[in-house]
Amino acid sequence: MTVVQGRFEWDSEKNEINIKKHGFSFEGILSVFDDPHFIERADLEHSTIEEERFIGFGSINGLVIVATIFIERDRIRIISSRLATKKEEA
């Protein structure tokens, strides 16, 4: 089932998997997109012609969070979220 919250959406089953795997709910990381230092880059490894994905980096309470997203029209679809690795933080 698709969950919609404002300009964000995600799959509820994928959210549950993400919580178990990475410890973060998609709803819980929404403020990462408000981080003034938030940056995103194309995810060339996982993008397709039909779906161009992006990887976003931002901070919540001092933790650097990585969010994989897909942008379509006025919606941001969250695909995954996790803590950044030490290499990604550098």
CSV table of N, CA and C in Angstrom, one decimal:
chain,number,residue,atom,x,y,z
A,1,MET,N,0.8,-1.2,0.0
A,1,MET,CA,0.0,0.0,0.0
A,1,MET,C,0.9,1.2,0.0
A,2,THR,N,0.5,2.2,-0.8
A,2,THR,CA,1.3,3.5,-0.8
A,2,THR,C,0.8,4.4,0.2
A,3,VAL,N,1.7,5.0,1.0
A,3,VAL,CA,1.4,6.0,2.0
A,3,VAL,C,1.8,7.3,1.5
A,4,VAL,N,0.9,8.3,1.6
A,4,VAL,CA,1.2,9.7,1.1
A,4,VAL,C,1.2,10.6,2.3
A,5,GLN,N,2.2,11.4,2.5
A,5,GLN,CA,2.3,12.4,3.5
A,5,GLN,C,2.8,13.7,2.9
A,6,GLY,N,2.0,14.6,2.6
A,6,GLY,CA,2.4,15.8,2.0
A,6,GLY,C,3.0,15.5,0.6
A,7,ARG,N,4.2,16.0,0.3
A,7,ARG,CA,4.8,15.8,-1.0
A,7,ARG,C,5.6,14.5,-1.0
A,8,PHE,N,5.5,13.7,0.0
A,8,PHE,CA,6.3,12.4,0.1
A,8,PHE,C,5.3,11.2,0.0
A,9,GLU,N,5.9,10.1,-0.5
A,9,GLU,CA,5.1,8.9,-0.5
A,9,GLU,C,6.1,7.7,-0.4
A,10,TRP,N,5.6,6.6,0.0
A,10,TRP,CA,6.4,5.4,0.1
A,10,TRP,C,5.5,4.2,0.2
A,11,ASP,N,6.1,3.0,0.0
A,11,ASP,CA,5.4,1.7,0.1
A,11,ASP,C,5.4,1.3,1.6
A,12,SER,N,4.3,1.0,2.1
A,12,SER,CA,4.2,0.6,3.6
A,12,SER,C,5.0,-0.7,3.9
A,13,GLU,N,5.0,-1.6,3.0
A,13,GLU,CA,5.7,-2.9,3.2
A,13,GLU,C,7.2,-2.6,3.1
A,14,LYS,N,7.7,-1.8,2.2
A,14,LYS,CA,9.1,-1.4,2.0
A,14,LYS,C,9.5,-0.7,3.3
A,15,ASN,N,8.6,0.2,3.8
A,15,ASN,CA,8.9,0.9,5.1
A,15,ASN,C,9.2,-0.1,6.2
A,16,GLU,N,8.4,-1.1,6.4
A,16,GLU,CA,8.6,-2.1,7.4
A,16,GLU,C,9.9,-2.8,7.3
A,17,ILE,N,10.2,-3.2,6.0
A,17,ILE,CA,11.5,-3.8,5.8
A,17,ILE,C,12.7,-2.9,6.1
A,18,ASN,N,12.5,-1.6,5.8
A,18,ASN,CA,13.6,-0.7,6.0
A,18,ASN,C,13.8,-0.5,7.5
A,19,ILE,N,12.7,-0.5,8.3
A,19,ILE,CA,12.8,-0.3,9.7
A,19,ILE,C,13.6,-1.5,10.3
A,20,LYS,N,13.3,-2.7,9.9
A,20,LYS,CA,14.0,-3.9,10.4
A,20,LYS,C,15.4,-3.9,10.0
A,21,LYS,N,15.7,-3.5,8.7
A,21,LYS,CA,17.1,-3.6,8.2
A,21,LYS,C,18.0,-2.5,8.7
A,22,HIS,N,17.4,-1.2,8.7
A,22,HIS,CA,18.3,-0.1,8.9
A,22,HIS,C,17.9,0.7,10.2
A,23,GLY,N,16.7,0.4,10.8
A,23,GLY,CA,16.3,1.1,12.0
A,23,GLY,C,15.7,2.4,11.8
A,24,PHE,N,15.3,2.8,10.6
A,24,PHE,CA,14.7,4.1,10.3
A,24,PHE,C,13.4,3.9,9.6
A,25,SER,N,12.3,4.6,10.0
A,25,SER,CA,11.1,4.6,9.3
A,25,SER,C,11.2,5.7,8.3
A,26,PHE,N,10.5,5.6,7.2
A,26,PHE,CA,10.5,6.7,6.2
A,26,PHE,C,9.9,8.0,6.8
A,27,GLU,N,8.8,7.8,7.5
A,27,GLU,CA,8.2,9.0,8.2
A,27,GLU,C,9.2,9.7,9.1
A,28,GLY,N,10.0,8.9,9.8
A,28,GLY,CA,10.9,9.4,10.8
A,28,GLY,C,12.1,10.2,10.2
A,29,ILE,N,12.3,10.0,8.9
A,29,ILE,CA,13.5,10.7,8.3
A,29,ILE,C,13.0,11.9,7.4
A,30,LEU,N,11.8,12.3,7.4
A,30,LEU,CA,11.3,13.3,6.5
A,30,LEU,C,12.0,14.7,6.8
A,31,SER,N,12.4,14.9,8.0
A,31,SER,CA,13.0,16.2,8.3
A,31,SER,C,14.4,16.3,7.7
A,32,VAL,N,15.0,15.2,7.2
A,32,VAL,CA,16.3,15.3,6.5
A,32,VAL,C,16.2,16.1,5.3
A,33,PHE,N,15.0,16.2,4.7
A,33,PHE,CA,14.9,17.0,3.4
A,33,PHE,C,14.8,18.5,3.7
A,34,ASP,N,14.6,18.8,5.0
A,34,ASP,CA,14.6,20.2,5.4
A,34,ASP,C,16.0,20.7,5.9
A,35,ASP,N,16.9,19.8,6.0
A,35,ASP,CA,18.3,20.2,6.4
A,35,ASP,C,18.9,21.2,5.4
A,36,PRO,N,19.3,22.3,5.8
A,36,PRO,CA,19.9,23.3,4.9
A,36,PRO,C,21.1,22.8,4.1
A,37,HIS,N,21.7,21.8,4.6
A,37,HIS,CA,22.9,21.2,4.0
A,37,HIS,C,22.6,20.0,3.2
A,38,PHE,N,21.3,19.7,3.0
A,38,PHE,CA,20.9,18.5,2.3
A,38,PHE,C,21.4,18.6,0.8
A,39,ILE,N,22.0,17.5,0.4
A,39,ILE,CA,22.4,17.5,-1.0
A,39,ILE,C,21.9,16.2,-1.6
A,40,GLU,N,21.8,16.2,-3.0
A,40,GLU,CA,21.4,14.9,-3.6
A,40,GLU,C,22.2,14.8,-4.9
A,41,ARG,N,22.4,13.6,-5.3
A,41,ARG,CA,23.1,13.3,-6.6
A,41,ARG,C,22.4,12.1,-7.3
A,42,ALA,N,22.6,12.0,-8.6
A,42,ALA,CA,21.9,11.0,-9.3
A,42,ALA,C,22.5,9.6,-8.9
A,43,ASP,N,21.6,8.6,-8.8
A,43,ASP,CA,22.0,7.3,-8.4
A,43,ASP,C,22.1,6.5,-9.8
A,44,LEU,N,23.2,6.7,-10.5
A,44,LEU,CA,23.3,6.1,-11.8
A,44,LEU,C,23.3,4.5,-11.7
A,45,GLU,N,23.8,4.0,-10.6
A,45,GLU,CA,23.9,2.5,-10.5
A,45,GLU,C,22.5,1.9,-10.5
A,46,HIS,N,21.5,2.6,-9.9
A,46,HIS,CA,20.2,2.0,-9.7
A,46,HIS,C,19.1,2.6,-10.6
A,47,SER,N,19.4,3.6,-11.3
A,47,SER,CA,18.4,4.3,-12.2
A,47,SER,C,18.2,3.5,-13.4
A,48,THR,N,17.0,3.7,-14.0
A,48,THR,CA,16.6,3.1,-15.3
A,48,THR,C,16.1,4.2,-16.2
A,49,ILE,N,15.8,3.9,-17.4
A,49,ILE,CA,15.2,5.0,-18.3
A,49,ILE,C,13.9,5.4,-17.7
A,50,GLU,N,13.1,4.5,-17.2
A,50,GLU,CA,11.8,4.8,-16.6
A,50,GLU,C,11.8,5.4,-15.3
A,51,GLU,N,12.9,5.2,-14.5
A,51,GLU,CA,12.9,5.7,-13.1
A,51,GLU,C,14.3,6.2,-12.8
A,52,GLU,N,14.5,7.5,-12.8
A,52,GLU,CA,15.8,8.1,-12.4
A,52,GLU,C,15.8,8.3,-10.9
A,53,ARG,N,16.7,7.6,-10.2
A,53,ARG,CA,16.8,7.7,-8.8
A,53,ARG,C,17.9,8.6,-8.4
A,54,PHE,N,17.7,9.1,-7.1
A,54,PHE,CA,18.7,10.0,-6.5
A,54,PHE,C,19.0,9.5,-5.1
A,55,ILE,N,20.2,9.9,-4.7
A,55,ILE,CA,20.6,9.6,-3.3
A,55,ILE,C,20.8,11.0,-2.6
A,56,GLY,N,20.1,11.1,-1.5
A,56,GLY,CA,20.1,12.4,-0.8
A,56,GLY,C,20.9,12.2,0.5
A,57,PHE,N,21.6,13.2,1.0
A,57,PHE,CA,22.4,13.2,2.2
A,57,PHE,C,22.0,14.4,3.0
A,58,GLY,N,21.6,14.1,4.3
A,58,GLY,CA,21.2,15.2,5.2
A,58,GLY,C,21.4,14.7,6.6
A,59,SER,N,21.2,15.6,7.5
A,59,SER,CA,21.5,15.4,9.0
A,59,SER,C,20.2,15.5,9.8
A,60,ILE,N,20.0,14.6,10.7
A,60,ILE,CA,19.0,14.6,11.7
A,60,ILE,C,19.6,14.4,13.1
A,61,ASN,N,19.5,15.4,14.0
A,61,ASN,CA,20.1,15.2,15.3
A,61,ASN,C,21.6,14.8,15.3
A,62,GLY,N,22.4,15.3,14.4
A,62,GLY,CA,23.8,14.9,14.3
A,62,GLY,C,24.1,13.7,13.5
A,63,LEU,N,23.1,12.9,13.1
A,63,LEU,CA,23.3,11.7,12.3
A,63,LEU,C,23.2,12.0,10.9
A,64,VAL,N,24.1,11.5,10.1
A,64,VAL,CA,24.0,11.7,8.6
A,64,VAL,C,23.2,10.6,8.1
A,65,ILE,N,22.1,10.9,7.4
A,65,ILE,CA,21.1,10.0,6.8
A,65,ILE,C,21.3,10.0,5.3
A,66,VAL,N,21.2,8.8,4.7
A,66,VAL,CA,21.2,8.6,3.3
A,66,VAL,C,19.8,8.2,2.9
A,67,ALA,N,19.2,8.8,2.0
A,67,ALA,CA,17.8,8.5,1.5
A,67,ALA,C,17.9,8.3,0.0
A,68,THR,N,17.4,7.1,-0.5
A,68,THR,CA,17.3,6.9,-1.9
A,68,THR,C,15.9,7.3,-2.3
A,69,ILE,N,15.7,8.1,-3.3
A,69,ILE,CA,14.4,8.6,-3.7
A,69,ILE,C,14.2,8.6,-5.2
A,70,PHE,N,13.0,8.7,-5.6
A,70,PHE,CA,12.5,8.8,-7.0
A,70,PHE,C,11.6,10.0,-7.0
A,71,ILE,N,11.8,10.9,-7.9
A,71,ILE,CA,11.0,12.1,-8.0
A,71,ILE,C,10.1,12.0,-9.2
A,72,GLU,N,8.8,12.2,-9.0
A,72,GLU,CA,7.9,12.1,-10.1
A,72,GLU,C,6.8,13.2,-9.9
A,73,ARG,N,6.8,14.1,-10.9
A,73,ARG,CA,5.9,15.3,-10.8
A,73,ARG,C,6.1,16.0,-9.5
A,74,ASP,N,5.1,16.1,-8.7
A,74,ASP,CA,5.3,16.9,-7.4
A,74,ASP,C,5.5,16.0,-6.2
A,75,ARG,N,5.8,14.7,-6.4
A,75,ARG,CA,5.9,13.7,-5.3
A,75,ARG,C,7.4,13.2,-5.2
A,76,ILE,N,7.8,13.0,-4.0
A,76,ILE,CA,9.1,12.4,-3.7
A,76,ILE,C,8.8,11.1,-3.1
A,77,ARG,N,9.2,10.0,-3.8
A,77,ARG,CA,9.0,8.6,-3.4
A,77,ARG,C,10.2,8.1,-2.7
A,78,ILE,N,10.1,7.8,-1.4
A,78,ILE,CA,11.2,7.3,-0.6
A,78,ILE,C,11.4,5.8,-0.9
A,79,ILE,N,12.5,5.4,-1.3
A,79,ILE,CA,12.8,4.0,-1.6
A,79,ILE,C,13.5,3.3,-0.4
A,80,SER,N,14.5,4.0,0.2
A,80,SER,CA,15.2,3.5,1.4
A,80,SER,C,15.8,4.6,2.2
A,81,SER,N,16.2,4.3,3.4
A,81,SER,CA,16.9,5.3,4.3
A,81,SER,C,17.7,4.5,5.2
A,82,ARG,N,18.9,5.1,5.5
A,82,ARG,CA,19.9,4.4,6.4
A,82,ARG,C,20.9,5.4,6.9
A,83,LEU,N,21.7,5.0,7.9
A,83,LEU,CA,22.8,5.8,8.3
A,83,LEU,C,23.9,5.8,7.2
A,84,ALA,N,24.5,7.0,7.1
A,84,ALA,CA,25.6,7.0,6.1
A,84,ALA,C,26.8,6.3,6.7
A,85,THR,N,27.6,5.7,5.8
A,85,THR,CA,28.9,5.0,6.2
A,85,THR,C,29.9,6.1,6.5
A,86,LYS,N,31.0,5.7,7.1
A,86,LYS,CA,32.0,6.7,7.4
A,86,LYS,C,32.6,7.3,6.2
A,87,LYS,N,32.7,6.5,5.1
A,87,LYS,CA,33.2,7.0,3.8
A,87,LYS,C,32.2,8.1,3.2
A,88,GLU,N,30.9,7.8,3.3
A,88,GLU,CA,29.9,8.7,2.8
A,88,GLU,C,29.9,10.0,3.6
A,89,GLU,N,30.2,10.0,4.9
A,89,GLU,CA,30.2,11.2,5.8
A,89,GLU,C,31.4,12.1,5.4
A,90,ALA,N,32.5,11.5,4.9
A,90,ALA,CA,33.7,12.3,4.7
A,90,ALA,C,33.5,13.3,3.5
